[in-house]
XYZ file of C-alpha atoms in Angstrom:
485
model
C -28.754 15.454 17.369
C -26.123 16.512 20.144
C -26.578 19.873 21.720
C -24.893 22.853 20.208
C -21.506 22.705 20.738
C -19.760 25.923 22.789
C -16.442 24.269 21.694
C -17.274 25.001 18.092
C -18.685 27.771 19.003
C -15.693 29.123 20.712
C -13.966 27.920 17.277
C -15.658 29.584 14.855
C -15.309 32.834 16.675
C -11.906 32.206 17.129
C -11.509 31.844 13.276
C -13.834 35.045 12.795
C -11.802 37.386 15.057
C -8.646 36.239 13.161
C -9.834 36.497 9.646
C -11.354 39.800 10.822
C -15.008 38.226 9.063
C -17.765 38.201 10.789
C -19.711 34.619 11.858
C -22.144 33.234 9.220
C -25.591 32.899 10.673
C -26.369 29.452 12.594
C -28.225 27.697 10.168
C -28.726 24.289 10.219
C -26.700 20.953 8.409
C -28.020 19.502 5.187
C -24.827 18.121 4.484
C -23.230 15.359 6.877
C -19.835 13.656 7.075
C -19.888 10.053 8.474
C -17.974 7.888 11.107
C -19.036 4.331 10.919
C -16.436 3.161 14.294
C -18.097 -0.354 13.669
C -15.868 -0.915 10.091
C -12.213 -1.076 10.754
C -10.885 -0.267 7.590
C -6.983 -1.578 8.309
C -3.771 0.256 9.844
C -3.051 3.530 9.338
C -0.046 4.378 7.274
C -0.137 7.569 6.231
C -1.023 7.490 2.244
C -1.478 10.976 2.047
C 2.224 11.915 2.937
C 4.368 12.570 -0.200
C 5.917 15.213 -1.966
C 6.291 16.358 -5.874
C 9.799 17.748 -5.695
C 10.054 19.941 -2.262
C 13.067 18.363 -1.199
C 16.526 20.521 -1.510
C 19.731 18.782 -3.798
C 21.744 19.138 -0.287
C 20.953 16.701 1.981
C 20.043 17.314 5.495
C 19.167 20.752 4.702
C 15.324 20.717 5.846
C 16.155 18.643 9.795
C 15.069 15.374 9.490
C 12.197 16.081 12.578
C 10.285 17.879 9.352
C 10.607 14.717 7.537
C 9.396 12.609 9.686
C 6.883 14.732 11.288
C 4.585 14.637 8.439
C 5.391 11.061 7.829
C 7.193 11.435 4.335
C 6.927 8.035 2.695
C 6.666 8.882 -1.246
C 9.118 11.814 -3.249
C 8.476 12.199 -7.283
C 11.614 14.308 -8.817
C 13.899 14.267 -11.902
C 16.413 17.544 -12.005
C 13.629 19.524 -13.079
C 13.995 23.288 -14.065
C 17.964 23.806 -12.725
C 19.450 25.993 -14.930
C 22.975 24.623 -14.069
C 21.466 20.960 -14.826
C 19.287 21.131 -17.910
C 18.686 17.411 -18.772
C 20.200 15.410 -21.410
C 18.880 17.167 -24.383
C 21.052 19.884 -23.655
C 24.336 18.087 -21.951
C 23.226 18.722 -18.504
C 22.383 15.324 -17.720
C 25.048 14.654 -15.422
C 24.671 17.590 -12.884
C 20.795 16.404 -13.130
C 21.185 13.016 -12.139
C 23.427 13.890 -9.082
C 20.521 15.701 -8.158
C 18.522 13.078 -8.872
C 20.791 10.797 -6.223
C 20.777 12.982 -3.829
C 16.851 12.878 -3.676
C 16.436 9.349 -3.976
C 18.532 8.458 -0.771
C 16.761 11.192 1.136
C 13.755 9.304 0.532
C 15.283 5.978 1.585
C 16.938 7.218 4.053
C 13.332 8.160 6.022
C 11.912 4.320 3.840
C 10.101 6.343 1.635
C 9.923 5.529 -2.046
C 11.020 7.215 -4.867
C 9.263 8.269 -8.416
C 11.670 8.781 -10.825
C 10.198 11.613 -13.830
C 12.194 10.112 -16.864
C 10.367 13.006 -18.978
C 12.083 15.949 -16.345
C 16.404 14.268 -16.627
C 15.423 14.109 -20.528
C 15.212 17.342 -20.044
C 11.123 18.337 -20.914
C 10.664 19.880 -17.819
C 8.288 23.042 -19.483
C 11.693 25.016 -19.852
C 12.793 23.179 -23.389
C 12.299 24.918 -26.498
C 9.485 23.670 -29.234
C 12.638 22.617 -31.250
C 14.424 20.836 -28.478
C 14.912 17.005 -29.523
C 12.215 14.424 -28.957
C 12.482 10.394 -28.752
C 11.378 9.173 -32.073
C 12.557 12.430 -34.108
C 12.953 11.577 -37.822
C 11.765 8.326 -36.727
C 14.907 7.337 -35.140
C 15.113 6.414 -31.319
C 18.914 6.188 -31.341
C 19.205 9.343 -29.380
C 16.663 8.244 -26.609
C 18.044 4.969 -26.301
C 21.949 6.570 -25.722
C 19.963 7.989 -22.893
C 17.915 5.023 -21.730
C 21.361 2.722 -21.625
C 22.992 5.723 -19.749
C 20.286 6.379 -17.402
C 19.671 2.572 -16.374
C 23.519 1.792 -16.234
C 23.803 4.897 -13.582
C 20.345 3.712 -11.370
C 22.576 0.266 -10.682
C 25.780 1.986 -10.267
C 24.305 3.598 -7.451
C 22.065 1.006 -6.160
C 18.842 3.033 -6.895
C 16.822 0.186 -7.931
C 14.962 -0.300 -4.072
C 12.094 1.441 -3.575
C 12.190 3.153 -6.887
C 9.231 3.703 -9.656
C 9.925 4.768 -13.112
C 7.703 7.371 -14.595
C 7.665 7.367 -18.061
C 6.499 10.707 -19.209
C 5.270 13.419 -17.223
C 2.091 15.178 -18.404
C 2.127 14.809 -22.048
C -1.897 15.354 -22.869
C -0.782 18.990 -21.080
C -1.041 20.926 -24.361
C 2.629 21.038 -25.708
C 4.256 22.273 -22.538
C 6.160 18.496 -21.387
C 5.414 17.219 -25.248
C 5.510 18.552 -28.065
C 5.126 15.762 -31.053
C 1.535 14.843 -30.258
C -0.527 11.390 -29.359
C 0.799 8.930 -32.179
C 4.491 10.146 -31.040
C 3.856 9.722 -27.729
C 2.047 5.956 -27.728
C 5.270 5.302 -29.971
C 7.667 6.544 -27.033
C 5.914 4.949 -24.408
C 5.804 1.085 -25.781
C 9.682 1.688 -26.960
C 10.742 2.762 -23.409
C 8.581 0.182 -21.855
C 9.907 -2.524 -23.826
C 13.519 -1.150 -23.225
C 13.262 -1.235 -19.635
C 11.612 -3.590 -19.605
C 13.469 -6.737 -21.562
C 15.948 -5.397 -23.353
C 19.754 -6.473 -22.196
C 21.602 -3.281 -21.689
C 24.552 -4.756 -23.571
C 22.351 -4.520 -26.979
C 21.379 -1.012 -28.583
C 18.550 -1.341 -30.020
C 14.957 -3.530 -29.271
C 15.012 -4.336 -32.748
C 17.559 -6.763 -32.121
C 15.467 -9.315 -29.637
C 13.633 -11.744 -30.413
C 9.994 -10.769 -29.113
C 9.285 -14.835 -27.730
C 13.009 -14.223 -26.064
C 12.585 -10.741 -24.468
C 9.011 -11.542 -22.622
C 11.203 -13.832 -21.103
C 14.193 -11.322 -19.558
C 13.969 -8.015 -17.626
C 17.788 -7.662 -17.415
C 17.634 -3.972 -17.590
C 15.861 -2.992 -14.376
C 14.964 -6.508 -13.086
C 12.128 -5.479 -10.513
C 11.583 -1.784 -10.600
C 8.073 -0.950 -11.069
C 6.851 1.404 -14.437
C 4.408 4.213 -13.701
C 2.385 5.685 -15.988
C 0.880 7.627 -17.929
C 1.161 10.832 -15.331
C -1.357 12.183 -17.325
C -2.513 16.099 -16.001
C -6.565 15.062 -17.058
C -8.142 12.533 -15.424
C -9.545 9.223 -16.255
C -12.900 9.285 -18.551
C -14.496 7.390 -21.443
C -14.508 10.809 -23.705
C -11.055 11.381 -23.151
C -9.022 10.035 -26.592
C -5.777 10.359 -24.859
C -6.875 7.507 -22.118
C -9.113 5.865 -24.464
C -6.247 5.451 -27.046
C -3.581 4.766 -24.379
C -5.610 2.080 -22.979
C -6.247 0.727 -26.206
C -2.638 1.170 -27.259
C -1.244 -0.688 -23.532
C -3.329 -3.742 -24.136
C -2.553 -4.689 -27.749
C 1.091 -4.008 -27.134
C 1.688 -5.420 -23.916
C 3.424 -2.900 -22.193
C 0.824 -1.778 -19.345
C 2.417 -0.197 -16.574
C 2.991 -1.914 -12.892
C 1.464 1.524 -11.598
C -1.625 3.147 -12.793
C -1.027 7.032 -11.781
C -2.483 10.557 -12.341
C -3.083 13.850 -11.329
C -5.452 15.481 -9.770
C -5.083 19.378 -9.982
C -7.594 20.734 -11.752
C -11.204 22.604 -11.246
C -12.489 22.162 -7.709
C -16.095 23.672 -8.644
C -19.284 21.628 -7.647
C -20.259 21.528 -10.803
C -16.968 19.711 -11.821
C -16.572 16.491 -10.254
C -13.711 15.031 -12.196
C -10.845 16.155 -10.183
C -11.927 14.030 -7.710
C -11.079 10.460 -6.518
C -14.690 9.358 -6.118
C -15.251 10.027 -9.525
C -12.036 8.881 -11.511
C -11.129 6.132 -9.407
C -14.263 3.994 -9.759
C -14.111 5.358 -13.367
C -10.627 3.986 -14.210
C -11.566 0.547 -12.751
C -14.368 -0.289 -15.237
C -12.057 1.524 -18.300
C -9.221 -1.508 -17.480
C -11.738 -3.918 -17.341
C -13.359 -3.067 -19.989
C -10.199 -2.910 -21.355
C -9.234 -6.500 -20.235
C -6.470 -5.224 -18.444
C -5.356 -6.042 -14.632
C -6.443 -3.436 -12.236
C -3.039 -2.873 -10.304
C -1.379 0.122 -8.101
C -3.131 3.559 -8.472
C -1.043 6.569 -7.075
C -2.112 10.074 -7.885
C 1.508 11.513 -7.686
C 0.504 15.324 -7.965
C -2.484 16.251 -6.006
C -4.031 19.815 -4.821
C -4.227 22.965 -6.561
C -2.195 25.645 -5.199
C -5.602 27.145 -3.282
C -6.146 23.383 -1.775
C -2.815 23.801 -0.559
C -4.459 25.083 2.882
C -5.352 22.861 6.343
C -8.845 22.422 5.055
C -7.665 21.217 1.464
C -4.947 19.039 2.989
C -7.807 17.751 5.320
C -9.941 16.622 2.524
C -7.286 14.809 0.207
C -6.324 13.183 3.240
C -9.553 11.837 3.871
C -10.140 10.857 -0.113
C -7.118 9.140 -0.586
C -7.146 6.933 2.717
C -10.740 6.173 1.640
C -9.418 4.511 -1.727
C -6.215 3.416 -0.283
C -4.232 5.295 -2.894
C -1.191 7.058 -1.970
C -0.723 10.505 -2.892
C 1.731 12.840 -3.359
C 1.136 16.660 -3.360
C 1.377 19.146 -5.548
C 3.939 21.845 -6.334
C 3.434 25.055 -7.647
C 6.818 26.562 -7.124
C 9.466 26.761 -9.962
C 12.786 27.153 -10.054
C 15.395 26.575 -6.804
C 12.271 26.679 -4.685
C 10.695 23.457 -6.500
C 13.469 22.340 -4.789
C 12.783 23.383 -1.363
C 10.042 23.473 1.497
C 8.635 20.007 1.182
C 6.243 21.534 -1.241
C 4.430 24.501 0.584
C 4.854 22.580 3.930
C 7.639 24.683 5.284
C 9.269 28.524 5.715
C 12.078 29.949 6.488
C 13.905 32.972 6.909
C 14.944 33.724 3.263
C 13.201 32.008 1.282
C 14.749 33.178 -1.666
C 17.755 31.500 -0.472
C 18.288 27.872 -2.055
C 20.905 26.784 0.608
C 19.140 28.485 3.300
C 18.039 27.004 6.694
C 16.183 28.358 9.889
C 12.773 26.516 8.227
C 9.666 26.623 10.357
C 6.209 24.823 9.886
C 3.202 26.961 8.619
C -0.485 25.817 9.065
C -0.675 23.466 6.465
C 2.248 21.371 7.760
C 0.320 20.774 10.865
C -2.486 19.032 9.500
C 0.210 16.350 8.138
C 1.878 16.578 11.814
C -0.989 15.527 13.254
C -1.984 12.948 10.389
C 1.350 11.395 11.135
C 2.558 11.012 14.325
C -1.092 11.615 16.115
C -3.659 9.338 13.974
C -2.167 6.186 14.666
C -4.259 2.951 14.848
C -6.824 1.175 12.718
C -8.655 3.106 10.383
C -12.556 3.337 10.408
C -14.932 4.092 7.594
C -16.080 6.999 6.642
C -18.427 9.214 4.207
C -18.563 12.739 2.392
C -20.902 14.969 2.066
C -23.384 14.513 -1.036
C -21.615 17.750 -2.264
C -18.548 15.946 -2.469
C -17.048 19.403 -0.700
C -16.468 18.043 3.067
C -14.990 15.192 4.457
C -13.359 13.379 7.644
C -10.675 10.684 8.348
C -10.766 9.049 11.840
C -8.590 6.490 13.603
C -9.330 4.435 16.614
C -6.419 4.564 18.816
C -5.929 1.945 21.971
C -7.966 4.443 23.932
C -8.727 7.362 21.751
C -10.820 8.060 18.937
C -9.249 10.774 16.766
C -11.104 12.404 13.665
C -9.800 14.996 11.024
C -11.929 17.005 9.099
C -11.710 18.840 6.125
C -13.681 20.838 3.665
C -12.907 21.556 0.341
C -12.483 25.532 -0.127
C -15.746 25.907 0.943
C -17.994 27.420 4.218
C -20.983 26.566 5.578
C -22.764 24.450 7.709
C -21.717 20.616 7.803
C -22.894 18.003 10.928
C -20.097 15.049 11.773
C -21.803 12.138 12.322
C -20.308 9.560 14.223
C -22.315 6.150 14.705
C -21.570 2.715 16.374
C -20.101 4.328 19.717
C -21.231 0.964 21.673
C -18.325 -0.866 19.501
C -15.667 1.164 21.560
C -17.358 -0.578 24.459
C -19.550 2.229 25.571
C -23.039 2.555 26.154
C -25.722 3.551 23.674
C -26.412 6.714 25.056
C -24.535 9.187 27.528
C -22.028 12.005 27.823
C -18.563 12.130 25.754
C -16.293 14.723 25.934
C -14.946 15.568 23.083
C -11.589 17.946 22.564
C -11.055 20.149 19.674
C -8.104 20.909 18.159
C -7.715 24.151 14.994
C -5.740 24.356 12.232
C -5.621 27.840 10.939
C -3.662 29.414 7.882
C -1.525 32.577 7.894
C 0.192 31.603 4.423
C 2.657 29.716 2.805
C 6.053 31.264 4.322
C 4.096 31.687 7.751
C 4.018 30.104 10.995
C 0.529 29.527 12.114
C 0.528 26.485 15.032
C -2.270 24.624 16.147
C -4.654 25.144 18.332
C -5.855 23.851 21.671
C -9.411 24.495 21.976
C -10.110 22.306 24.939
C -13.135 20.156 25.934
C -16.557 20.232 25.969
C -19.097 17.254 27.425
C -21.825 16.222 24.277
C -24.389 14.211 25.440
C -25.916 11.391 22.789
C -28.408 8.992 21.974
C -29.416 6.201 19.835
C -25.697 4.831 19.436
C -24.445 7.861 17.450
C -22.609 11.073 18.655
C -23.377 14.158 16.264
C -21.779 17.724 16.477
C -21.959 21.173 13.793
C -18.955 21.803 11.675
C -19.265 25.458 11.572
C -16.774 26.190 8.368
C -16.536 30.188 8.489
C -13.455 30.243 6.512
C -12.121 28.047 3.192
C -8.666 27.660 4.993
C -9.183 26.679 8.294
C -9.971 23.189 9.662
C -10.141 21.229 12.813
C -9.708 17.345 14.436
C -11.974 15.734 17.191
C -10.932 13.665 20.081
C -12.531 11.697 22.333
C -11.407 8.451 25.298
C -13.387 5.404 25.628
């Protein structure tokens, strides 16, 4: 092992003067995070860079150097929870889908793509009453296919079929808060709207009226455009009914989505490894094979809780979701006008109670995508977490620089990066590198906090590997690691 390192030293104490905590004692790592430079894992591109909601109804409100500084390449909206646009159900749909417009060519207008919530213009976006109308009430889907015809007939009126993703239903296993009429309703919904959009020529009412051997034949309704599903808020697992049965119900219908997606926003505990991609993802694999279904697309299109929502939380998803090349998109826990606003947690500004305001600013979190984005560029190399799944890294080899992000997961303690296979940069086996540090503190969610410059120190190695402390005094702060070859 590397010498202690004054740099992360100088770090730590840094973090302790500014937290006003004082410095854990110097124990030493029996957890390590891994850098394996030998395995180039492909390009960088960012998969950790969209937003649930976040972006404001006006265009060119946040500047555009926000956008693309944290490499914004994925937005998931749908009107939700305007009180001037309340969603079909209650004759607001119109109001809600030029909000809807307005966010979709935002998104292209930076390439990214664009989730469309079906569930949230319907108008279930947790606001609706218990009594509010549901597809399928009194058995009828007359009602819900008014709206399908409408809603498809306005996405090609306004050329909104590039780049776009249809999300069926958001959230619907979430209790009764996005649906109310329970499982049986709900598989019911999902193969009618899937078979709408699906084959169904808009110029017909009703499914009822195709021939099944005809319609597997068409997709004259939204020729192209991906379907995502099932958003559910639990993650995959063999005891869950709602994924067993949905599984069950996709595969003897036929109408399995083009996207696989979930959330991940749920208990971050040790002892509680299901909100976590290298649990669910390897779990949701064998379910569709088991299954006999194709394993596609997975996007986890709400990610974080609201404490994650820090530059050592955005660290860690980072590094989990390049791992499994999934893209994610994060988390919102704001309601109201400022869902609509601040790239979801990423940004202030000077009244933020304001839904047309301006004068934003980035706060700490919104650093750690800065630097994902426009700094981590190259090919990707493999990495590993810590056995307790609670720290992590994500490194890049750049045309001259090695660049690695680290991240824990609300959590302190001693970690050690490891870093092995330095002769494939070209180097020797042994030696001196200099490595320099970069911090990411947190003031808050409306508060600036930049990064830091923590400057160089010289680490001297052996055996082909380069290893270094991660002294994590706080749950919120984080750091990268750079070093030329």
């Amino acid at each position: 092992m590397a010498p202690l390192s004054f740099l992360t030293i100088a770090a730590a104490s840094l973090l302790s003067y500014c937290n006003a905590a004082a410095i854990e004692p110097r124990q030493s790592s029996s957890q390590y995070t891994y850098v394996n430079l030998a395995v180039n894992t492909g390009t960088s591109v960012h998969r950790a860079s969209g937003v649930l909601y976040g972006v404001p109804d006006v265009q060119g409100q946040i500047p555009s150097s926000f956008y693309t500084g944290m490499g914004f390449n994925y937005l998931s909206a749908g009107g939700a929870q305007d009180p001037a646009a309340t969603g079909w159900i209650y004759g607001g749909y119109t109001t809600r889908f030029l909000e809807i417009v307005s966010n979709y060519e935002t998104a292209r207008s930076y390439g990214a793509q664009f989730i469309l919530k079906m569930s949230d213009i319907w108008g279930a976006d947790g606001t609706q009453a218990t009594t509010a109308e549901w597809p399928g009430d009194n058995g009828s889907y007359t009602e819900f296919d008014r709206f399908l015809a409408q809603l498809v007939s306005d996405l090609k009126a306004n050329s909104m079929t590039a780049g776009l993703k249809i999300l069926i239903w958001n959230e619907p296993d979430l209790g009764t808060v996005f649906w109310y009429p329970g499982f049986t309703r709900y598989l019911a919904m999902w193969n009618h709207a899937v078979t709408y959009l699906r084959f169904v020529p808009a110029s017909l009412p009703s499914m009822t009226f195709i021939v099944p051997e005809i319609a597997q034949l068409t997709r004259t309704n939204l020729p192209g455009v991906p379907i995502a599903g099932p958003a559910f808020a639990n993650p995959p697992s063999t005891s869950n009914s709602w994924w067993t049965g949905w599984l069950s119900n996709i595969k003897s219908s036929g109408t399995a989505p083009d996207v696989y997606d979930w959330h991940l926003e749920g208990d971050v505990r040790i002892t509680n490894s299901a909100d976590d991609l290298q649990t669910t993802q390897p779990i949701l694999v064998s379910m569709l094979e088991s299954y006999g279904l194709v394993v596609g697309e997975f996007i986890i299109d709400e990610y974080g809780t609201s404490g994650e929502q820090v530059p050592s939380g955005a660290a860690w998803w980072i590094s989990r979701l390049e791992r499994f090349n999934m893209y994610g998109l994060r988390g919102n826990w704001a309601s109201g006008a400022q869902l609509h606003d601040f790239l979801a947690g990423l940004l202030g500004k000077t009244n933020v109670n304001s839904a047309t305001g301006t004068g934003y600013f980035a706060n700490g979190e919104y650093n750690v995508y800065h630097y994902y984005a426009t700094t981590m560029t190259g090919y990707r190399v493999q990495t590993t977490g810590s056995t307790d799944r609670l720290m992590d890294c994500y490194a890049v080899v750049g045309s001259n620089t090695v660049r690695i992000l680290v991240g824990g997961r609300l959590t302190t303690g001693t970690y050690e990066l490891v870093i092995d296979s330095i002769s494939s940069l070209g180097l020797a086996t042994s030696g001196t590198i200099t490595v320099h540090t970069y911090q990411f503190a947190y003031a808050g969610v409306y508060t600036a906090s930049p990064m830091t410059d923590l400057g160089t120190v010289a680490h001297t190695y052996t055996g082909n590997t380069l290893s270094f402390p991660i002294y994590q005094t706080s749950t919120t702060t984080t750091w990268a690691f750079e070093f030329p070859f």
